[in-house]
Amino acid sequence: MEALITPPIAWAVADLAQPGQSESGDRSVVLSTAEGGLVAVVDGLGHGAEAANAAEVAVRALERGAHRPIVQLFRDCHSSLIGTRGAVISAAAFNAHDETMTWLGVGDVEGRLLRAPTSASPRTESLLLRGGVVGVHLPTLVSEVVPIHQGDMLIFATDGVRSDFLDAPLPQLEPKALADHVLQHSGTQTDDALVLVVRYLGPA
């Protein structure tokens, strides 16, 4: 599926449950906010129903608190997830007013920002992941704010996708085609896998 929030992002998801499992513990969240939008990928620990349950608890907490600062949002998720298996989460909040993105990751959901070809910034930037599990052990949370430009692409990928997916240049594709490409070429097929691709469209 591909969807559009105006402003400021277009997005798409590609996902696959682990072979032999009826449901995936990986979830994505894309929400419109007053500033622009909140996107996140959640990976419930383990597999099957308990992992899916933990992921759903995290998704509901993200939906309730989408308007909150991202560090506080992770604390809210942690409180909600206590008593579950826990989850690893990466999230980004887009602000179309000052054209920034604030991102934060706990665990191993990889985050990459692919700069638009016209951008003077480095080709890619990586999310600094904090070790821990939301709901079990929450590390010291420090978010990072980066400038964002029209055409920049954010990719979040769970550990069912090999982290070397950016070692080779990625093709210039629309979000859905790019998400499918990453999953097809770098999915491990031994774990739940999810790829979320978000393109920043610029202010209205």
Short mmCIF file of N, CA and C in Angstrom, two decimals, residues 10-157:
data_model
loop_
_atom_site.label_atom_id
_atom_site.label_comp_id
_atom_site.label_asym_id
_atom_site.label_seq_id
_atom_site.Cartn_x
_atom_site.Cartn_y
_atom_site.Cartn_z
N ALA A 10 4.95 11.23 1.68
CA ALA A 10 4.36 10.06 1.02
C ALA A 10 5.08 8.84 1.57
N TRP A 11 4.36 7.72 1.70
CA TRP A 11 4.97 6.58 2.36
C TRP A 11 4.42 5.27 1.82
N ALA A 12 5.18 4.20 2.09
CA ALA A 12 4.75 2.87 1.70
C ALA A 12 5.45 1.84 2.58
N VAL A 13 4.82 0.66 2.69
CA VAL A 13 5.33 -0.42 3.53
C VAL A 13 5.40 -1.71 2.71
N ALA A 14 6.45 -2.48 2.95
CA ALA A 14 6.53 -3.87 2.46
C ALA A 14 6.84 -4.73 3.67
N ASP A 15 6.09 -5.82 3.87
CA ASP A 15 6.34 -6.65 5.04
C ASP A 15 6.03 -8.11 4.75
N LEU A 16 6.62 -8.97 5.60
CA LEU A 16 6.48 -10.41 5.43
C LEU A 16 6.60 -11.06 6.80
N ALA A 17 5.69 -11.96 7.14
CA ALA A 17 5.82 -12.73 8.38
C ALA A 17 6.88 -13.81 8.20
N GLN A 18 7.48 -14.22 9.32
CA GLN A 18 8.44 -15.33 9.26
C GLN A 18 7.74 -16.57 8.72
N PRO A 19 8.39 -17.30 7.83
CA PRO A 19 7.77 -18.54 7.32
C PRO A 19 7.33 -19.44 8.47
N GLY A 20 6.09 -19.93 8.39
CA GLY A 20 5.55 -20.80 9.42
C GLY A 20 4.75 -20.08 10.48
N GLN A 21 4.80 -18.74 10.49
CA GLN A 21 4.04 -17.96 11.46
C GLN A 21 2.81 -17.36 10.79
N SER A 22 1.70 -17.30 11.53
CA SER A 22 0.46 -16.79 10.96
C SER A 22 0.37 -15.27 11.02
N GLU A 23 1.15 -14.64 11.90
CA GLU A 23 1.13 -13.19 11.99
C GLU A 23 2.53 -12.67 12.32
N SER A 24 2.76 -11.44 11.95
CA SER A 24 4.06 -10.81 12.14
C SER A 24 4.08 -9.98 13.40
N GLY A 25 5.24 -9.91 14.04
CA GLY A 25 5.43 -9.04 15.19
C GLY A 25 5.97 -7.68 14.81
N ASP A 26 6.07 -7.41 13.50
CA ASP A 26 6.55 -6.12 13.02
C ASP A 26 5.36 -5.25 12.62
N ARG A 27 5.38 -4.00 13.03
CA ARG A 27 4.30 -3.07 12.71
C ARG A 27 4.89 -1.71 12.30
N SER A 28 4.12 -0.98 11.51
CA SER A 28 4.50 0.39 11.16
C SER A 28 3.39 1.34 11.59
N VAL A 29 3.77 2.58 11.82
CA VAL A 29 2.83 3.62 12.23
C VAL A 29 3.14 4.87 11.40
N VAL A 30 2.13 5.45 10.79
CA VAL A 30 2.26 6.72 10.08
C VAL A 30 1.06 7.58 10.48
N LEU A 31 1.34 8.72 11.11
CA LEU A 31 0.28 9.57 11.65
C LEU A 31 0.50 11.02 11.25
N SER A 32 -0.57 11.71 10.96
CA SER A 32 -0.50 13.14 10.70
C SER A 32 -0.47 13.89 12.02
N THR A 33 0.35 14.93 12.11
CA THR A 33 0.43 15.76 13.31
C THR A 33 0.32 17.22 12.90
N ALA A 34 0.20 18.08 13.91
CA ALA A 34 0.09 19.51 13.63
C ALA A 34 1.34 20.04 12.94
N GLU A 35 2.49 19.46 13.25
CA GLU A 35 3.75 19.92 12.67
C GLU A 35 4.03 19.28 11.32
N GLY A 36 3.53 18.06 11.11
CA GLY A 36 3.80 17.38 9.85
C GLY A 36 3.41 15.93 9.89
N GLY A 37 4.19 15.10 10.59
CA GLY A 37 3.86 13.69 10.65
C GLY A 37 4.79 12.92 11.56
N LEU A 38 4.29 11.83 12.11
CA LEU A 38 5.08 10.90 12.91
C LEU A 38 5.08 9.55 12.22
N VAL A 39 6.26 8.96 12.06
CA VAL A 39 6.37 7.62 11.48
C VAL A 39 7.21 6.77 12.42
N ALA A 40 6.90 5.49 12.49
CA ALA A 40 7.63 4.59 13.38
C ALA A 40 7.53 3.17 12.87
N VAL A 41 8.53 2.37 13.24
CA VAL A 41 8.49 0.93 13.01
C VAL A 41 8.76 0.24 14.34
N VAL A 42 7.92 -0.75 14.64
CA VAL A 42 7.95 -1.48 15.91
C VAL A 42 8.20 -2.95 15.61
N ASP A 43 9.10 -3.57 16.36
CA ASP A 43 9.38 -5.00 16.24
C ASP A 43 9.21 -5.63 17.62
N GLY A 44 8.07 -6.33 17.82
CA GLY A 44 7.85 -7.04 19.07
C GLY A 44 8.85 -8.18 19.21
N LEU A 45 9.40 -8.35 20.40
CA LEU A 45 10.44 -9.36 20.59
C LEU A 45 9.91 -10.76 20.33
N GLY A 46 10.72 -11.56 19.66
CA GLY A 46 10.36 -12.93 19.35
C GLY A 46 9.47 -13.02 18.13
N HIS A 47 8.60 -14.04 18.12
CA HIS A 47 7.74 -14.28 16.97
C HIS A 47 6.34 -14.66 17.45
N GLY A 48 5.42 -14.71 16.50
CA GLY A 48 4.09 -15.23 16.80
C GLY A 48 3.22 -14.26 17.55
N ALA A 49 2.21 -14.83 18.25
CA ALA A 49 1.15 -14.03 18.85
C ALA A 49 1.66 -13.08 19.93
N GLU A 50 2.61 -13.53 20.76
CA GLU A 50 3.09 -12.67 21.84
C GLU A 50 3.87 -11.48 21.30
N ALA A 51 4.66 -11.71 20.25
CA ALA A 51 5.38 -10.60 19.62
C ALA A 51 4.40 -9.63 18.98
N ALA A 52 3.38 -10.17 18.32
CA ALA A 52 2.37 -9.32 17.68
C ALA A 52 1.61 -8.51 18.73
N ASN A 53 1.33 -9.12 19.88
CA ASN A 53 0.63 -8.42 20.94
C ASN A 53 1.47 -7.25 21.47
N ALA A 54 2.76 -7.49 21.70
CA ALA A 54 3.63 -6.41 22.17
C ALA A 54 3.68 -5.28 21.15
N ALA A 55 3.77 -5.64 19.88
CA ALA A 55 3.82 -4.62 18.83
C ALA A 55 2.54 -3.80 18.81
N GLU A 56 1.40 -4.45 18.98
CA GLU A 56 0.12 -3.73 18.97
C GLU A 56 0.01 -2.77 20.17
N VAL A 57 0.51 -3.20 21.32
CA VAL A 57 0.51 -2.32 22.50
C VAL A 57 1.33 -1.06 22.21
N ALA A 58 2.50 -1.25 21.59
CA ALA A 58 3.35 -0.11 21.25
C ALA A 58 2.68 0.80 20.23
N VAL A 59 2.04 0.21 19.23
CA VAL A 59 1.35 1.01 18.21
C VAL A 59 0.28 1.88 18.85
N ARG A 60 -0.49 1.31 19.75
CA ARG A 60 -1.56 2.09 20.40
C ARG A 60 -0.98 3.25 21.22
N ALA A 61 0.15 3.00 21.88
CA ALA A 61 0.80 4.08 22.66
C ALA A 61 1.31 5.18 21.73
N LEU A 62 1.86 4.80 20.59
CA LEU A 62 2.33 5.78 19.61
C LEU A 62 1.17 6.61 19.07
N GLU A 63 0.07 5.95 18.80
CA GLU A 63 -1.11 6.66 18.28
C GLU A 63 -1.66 7.65 19.30
N ARG A 64 -1.68 7.23 20.57
CA ARG A 64 -2.20 8.12 21.62
C ARG A 64 -1.31 9.35 21.81
N GLY A 65 -0.01 9.17 21.66
CA GLY A 65 0.93 10.24 22.01
C GLY A 65 1.63 10.88 20.84
N ALA A 66 1.08 10.77 19.65
CA ALA A 66 1.76 11.25 18.44
C ALA A 66 2.14 12.73 18.52
N HIS A 67 1.38 13.51 19.31
CA HIS A 67 1.63 14.94 19.41
C HIS A 67 2.74 15.26 20.42
N ARG A 68 3.21 14.28 21.18
CA ARG A 68 4.17 14.53 22.25
C ARG A 68 5.60 14.55 21.71
N PRO A 69 6.53 15.20 22.41
CA PRO A 69 7.94 15.13 22.01
C PRO A 69 8.40 13.68 21.95
N ILE A 70 9.30 13.38 21.04
CA ILE A 70 9.61 11.98 20.73
C ILE A 70 10.23 11.24 21.92
N VAL A 71 11.03 11.92 22.73
CA VAL A 71 11.62 11.26 23.90
C VAL A 71 10.51 10.86 24.88
N GLN A 72 9.55 11.77 25.12
CA GLN A 72 8.44 11.44 26.01
C GLN A 72 7.59 10.33 25.42
N LEU A 73 7.46 10.31 24.12
CA LEU A 73 6.68 9.27 23.46
C LEU A 73 7.30 7.89 23.71
N PHE A 74 8.61 7.79 23.67
CA PHE A 74 9.27 6.52 23.96
C PHE A 74 9.06 6.12 25.41
N ARG A 75 9.07 7.09 26.31
CA ARG A 75 8.80 6.77 27.73
C ARG A 75 7.37 6.26 27.91
N ASP A 76 6.43 6.87 27.18
CA ASP A 76 5.05 6.40 27.24
C ASP A 76 4.94 4.96 26.73
N CYS A 77 5.63 4.67 25.63
CA CYS A 77 5.63 3.31 25.09
C CYS A 77 6.22 2.33 26.10
N HIS A 78 7.29 2.73 26.76
CA HIS A 78 7.92 1.87 27.75
C HIS A 78 6.94 1.51 28.86
N SER A 79 6.22 2.52 29.38
CA SER A 79 5.25 2.27 30.45
C SER A 79 4.16 1.32 29.98
N SER A 80 3.70 1.51 28.75
CA SER A 80 2.62 0.67 28.22
C SER A 80 3.07 -0.77 27.99
N LEU A 81 4.35 -0.96 27.67
CA LEU A 81 4.86 -2.28 27.30
C LEU A 81 5.34 -3.11 28.49
N ILE A 82 5.43 -2.53 29.67
CA ILE A 82 5.85 -3.30 30.84
C ILE A 82 4.86 -4.45 31.05
N GLY A 83 5.40 -5.65 31.21
CA GLY A 83 4.57 -6.85 31.36
C GLY A 83 4.40 -7.62 30.06
N THR A 84 4.80 -7.02 28.93
CA THR A 84 4.80 -7.73 27.65
C THR A 84 6.22 -8.20 27.36
N ARG A 85 6.42 -8.82 26.19
CA ARG A 85 7.77 -9.19 25.79
C ARG A 85 8.66 -7.99 25.53
N GLY A 86 8.03 -6.84 25.29
CA GLY A 86 8.79 -5.64 24.94
C GLY A 86 8.97 -5.56 23.43
N ALA A 87 9.52 -4.44 23.00
CA ALA A 87 9.69 -4.19 21.57
C ALA A 87 10.88 -3.28 21.34
N VAL A 88 11.41 -3.35 20.13
CA VAL A 88 12.39 -2.37 19.69
C VAL A 88 11.67 -1.43 18.73
N ILE A 89 12.02 -0.15 18.80
CA ILE A 89 11.26 0.88 18.08
C ILE A 89 12.22 1.92 17.52
N SER A 90 11.99 2.33 16.29
CA SER A 90 12.60 3.54 15.74
C SER A 90 11.49 4.43 15.23
N ALA A 91 11.64 5.73 15.46
CA ALA A 91 10.58 6.68 15.09
C ALA A 91 11.19 7.98 14.62
N ALA A 92 10.42 8.71 13.81
CA ALA A 92 10.85 10.02 13.33
C ALA A 92 9.65 10.94 13.27
N ALA A 93 9.85 12.18 13.73
CA ALA A 93 8.81 13.21 13.69
C ALA A 93 9.24 14.28 12.69
N PHE A 94 8.39 14.51 11.69
CA PHE A 94 8.66 15.51 10.67
C PHE A 94 8.02 16.83 11.06
N ASN A 95 8.79 17.92 10.93
CA ASN A 95 8.27 19.25 11.18
C ASN A 95 8.38 20.04 9.87
N ALA A 96 7.24 20.27 9.23
CA ALA A 96 7.24 20.95 7.95
C ALA A 96 7.44 22.45 8.09
N HIS A 97 7.25 22.98 9.31
CA HIS A 97 7.37 24.43 9.51
C HIS A 97 8.84 24.86 9.44
N ASP A 98 9.72 24.11 10.11
CA ASP A 98 11.14 24.46 10.05
C ASP A 98 11.96 23.45 9.25
N GLU A 99 11.28 22.52 8.58
CA GLU A 99 11.91 21.51 7.73
C GLU A 99 13.04 20.77 8.47
N THR A 100 12.62 20.13 9.56
CA THR A 100 13.51 19.26 10.32
C THR A 100 12.84 17.92 10.55
N MET A 101 13.66 16.94 10.88
CA MET A 101 13.17 15.62 11.28
C MET A 101 13.88 15.26 12.58
N THR A 102 13.11 14.86 13.58
CA THR A 102 13.67 14.41 14.85
C THR A 102 13.49 12.90 14.91
N TRP A 103 14.62 12.17 15.07
CA TRP A 103 14.50 10.71 15.08
C TRP A 103 15.22 10.09 16.26
N LEU A 104 14.78 8.89 16.61
CA LEU A 104 15.28 8.18 17.79
C LEU A 104 15.02 6.70 17.60
N GLY A 105 15.98 5.87 18.00
CA GLY A 105 15.80 4.43 17.90
C GLY A 105 16.31 3.71 19.13
N VAL A 106 15.53 2.75 19.63
CA VAL A 106 15.95 1.87 20.72
C VAL A 106 15.86 0.45 20.21
N GLY A 107 17.00 -0.24 20.17
CA GLY A 107 17.03 -1.60 19.64
C GLY A 107 17.67 -1.65 18.28
N ASP A 108 17.14 -2.50 17.41
CA ASP A 108 17.85 -2.75 16.14
C ASP A 108 16.98 -2.53 14.90
N VAL A 109 16.02 -1.61 14.96
CA VAL A 109 15.30 -1.21 13.75
C VAL A 109 16.17 -0.16 13.06
N GLU A 110 16.78 -0.54 11.95
CA GLU A 110 17.72 0.34 11.25
C GLU A 110 17.00 1.54 10.66
N GLY A 111 17.66 2.70 10.71
CA GLY A 111 17.14 3.90 10.09
C GLY A 111 18.18 4.53 9.18
N ARG A 112 17.77 4.84 7.94
CA ARG A 112 18.67 5.50 6.99
C ARG A 112 17.91 6.66 6.34
N LEU A 113 18.61 7.77 6.19
CA LEU A 113 18.06 8.91 5.46
C LEU A 113 18.84 9.05 4.17
N LEU A 114 18.15 8.87 3.05
CA LEU A 114 18.75 9.01 1.73
C LEU A 114 18.47 10.42 1.24
N ARG A 115 19.52 11.20 1.08
CA ARG A 115 19.33 12.57 0.63
C ARG A 115 18.94 12.61 -0.85
N ALA A 116 18.10 13.57 -1.19
CA ALA A 116 17.70 13.76 -2.59
C ALA A 116 18.94 14.06 -3.42
N PRO A 117 18.95 13.63 -4.67
CA PRO A 117 20.14 13.84 -5.51
C PRO A 117 20.55 15.30 -5.62
N THR A 118 19.62 16.24 -5.47
CA THR A 118 19.95 17.66 -5.58
C THR A 118 20.49 18.25 -4.28
N SER A 119 20.44 17.47 -3.20
CA SER A 119 20.85 17.99 -1.90
C SER A 119 22.37 18.09 -1.80
N ALA A 120 22.85 19.13 -1.10
CA ALA A 120 24.28 19.30 -0.89
C ALA A 120 24.78 18.48 0.30
N SER A 121 23.87 17.87 1.05
CA SER A 121 24.24 17.09 2.23
C SER A 121 24.84 15.75 1.80
N PRO A 122 25.47 15.03 2.74
CA PRO A 122 25.98 13.69 2.41
C PRO A 122 24.87 12.80 1.87
N ARG A 123 25.25 11.82 1.07
CA ARG A 123 24.28 10.97 0.38
C ARG A 123 23.36 10.24 1.36
N THR A 124 23.93 9.70 2.45
CA THR A 124 23.11 8.99 3.42
C THR A 124 23.50 9.40 4.84
N GLU A 125 22.55 9.30 5.73
CA GLU A 125 22.79 9.48 7.15
C GLU A 125 22.13 8.33 7.88
N SER A 126 22.75 7.87 8.97
CA SER A 126 22.26 6.71 9.70
C SER A 126 21.74 7.12 11.08
N LEU A 127 20.67 6.46 11.50
CA LEU A 127 20.13 6.67 12.83
C LEU A 127 21.04 6.00 13.85
N LEU A 128 21.42 6.75 14.88
CA LEU A 128 22.21 6.19 15.98
C LEU A 128 21.27 5.43 16.91
N LEU A 129 21.41 4.12 16.94
CA LEU A 129 20.52 3.27 17.73
C LEU A 129 21.01 3.13 19.16
N ARG A 130 20.10 3.22 20.11
CA ARG A 130 20.42 3.04 21.53
C ARG A 130 20.11 1.59 21.91
N GLY A 131 21.02 0.95 22.63
CA GLY A 131 20.79 -0.42 23.06
C GLY A 131 19.69 -0.49 24.10
N GLY A 132 18.85 -1.50 24.01
CA GLY A 132 17.78 -1.66 24.98
C GLY A 132 16.55 -2.27 24.36
N VAL A 133 15.52 -2.46 25.18
CA VAL A 133 14.23 -2.98 24.74
C VAL A 133 13.16 -2.15 25.42
N VAL A 134 12.30 -1.51 24.65
CA VAL A 134 11.24 -0.70 25.21
C VAL A 134 10.25 -1.62 25.94
N GLY A 135 10.00 -1.32 27.21
CA GLY A 135 9.16 -2.17 28.04
C GLY A 135 9.94 -3.08 28.96
N VAL A 136 11.24 -3.23 28.69
CA VAL A 136 12.09 -4.09 29.52
C VAL A 136 13.25 -3.29 30.10
N HIS A 137 14.05 -2.70 29.22
CA HIS A 137 15.17 -1.86 29.67
C HIS A 137 15.25 -0.66 28.75
N LEU A 138 14.93 0.52 29.28
CA LEU A 138 14.96 1.75 28.50
C LEU A 138 16.28 2.48 28.74
N PRO A 139 17.07 2.69 27.70
CA PRO A 139 18.34 3.40 27.88
C PRO A 139 18.11 4.90 28.05
N THR A 140 19.19 5.63 28.27
CA THR A 140 19.11 7.09 28.24
C THR A 140 18.71 7.51 26.83
N LEU A 141 17.67 8.33 26.74
CA LEU A 141 17.10 8.69 25.44
C LEU A 141 17.61 10.06 25.00
N VAL A 142 18.23 10.10 23.84
CA VAL A 142 18.70 11.35 23.25
C VAL A 142 18.28 11.34 21.79
N SER A 143 17.37 12.23 21.42
CA SER A 143 16.94 12.31 20.02
C SER A 143 17.88 13.20 19.24
N GLU A 144 17.85 13.06 17.93
CA GLU A 144 18.68 13.87 17.04
C GLU A 144 17.77 14.62 16.08
N VAL A 145 18.07 15.88 15.87
CA VAL A 145 17.32 16.71 14.94
C VAL A 145 18.19 16.97 13.72
N VAL A 146 17.66 16.66 12.53
CA VAL A 146 18.42 16.87 11.30
C VAL A 146 17.57 17.69 10.33
N PRO A 147 18.20 18.52 9.50
CA PRO A 147 17.44 19.23 8.47
C PRO A 147 16.93 18.24 7.43
N ILE A 148 15.79 18.54 6.86
CA ILE A 148 15.17 17.65 5.87
C ILE A 148 14.83 18.50 4.64
N HIS A 149 15.02 17.90 3.47
CA HIS A 149 14.81 18.64 2.22
C HIS A 149 13.85 17.88 1.32
N GLN A 150 13.16 18.60 0.48
CA GLN A 150 12.22 17.99 -0.44
C GLN A 150 12.90 16.87 -1.25
N GLY A 151 12.26 15.71 -1.24
CA GLY A 151 12.80 14.57 -1.99
C GLY A 151 13.65 13.63 -1.15
N ASP A 152 14.02 14.02 0.07
CA ASP A 152 14.77 13.10 0.93
C ASP A 152 13.90 11.90 1.27
N MET A 153 14.53 10.73 1.40
CA MET A 153 13.81 9.48 1.67
C MET A 153 14.34 8.86 2.97
N LEU A 154 13.42 8.53 3.86
CA LEU A 154 13.73 7.83 5.11
C LEU A 154 13.35 6.36 4.95
N ILE A 155 14.26 5.47 5.36
CA ILE A 155 13.97 4.04 5.35
C ILE A 155 14.16 3.49 6.76
N PHE A 156 13.13 2.83 7.29
CA PHE A 156 13.23 2.05 8.52
C PHE A 156 13.09 0.57 8.13
N ALA A 157 13.93 -0.29 8.70
CA ALA A 157 13.87 -1.71 8.38
C ALA A 157 14.15 -2.53 9.63
#
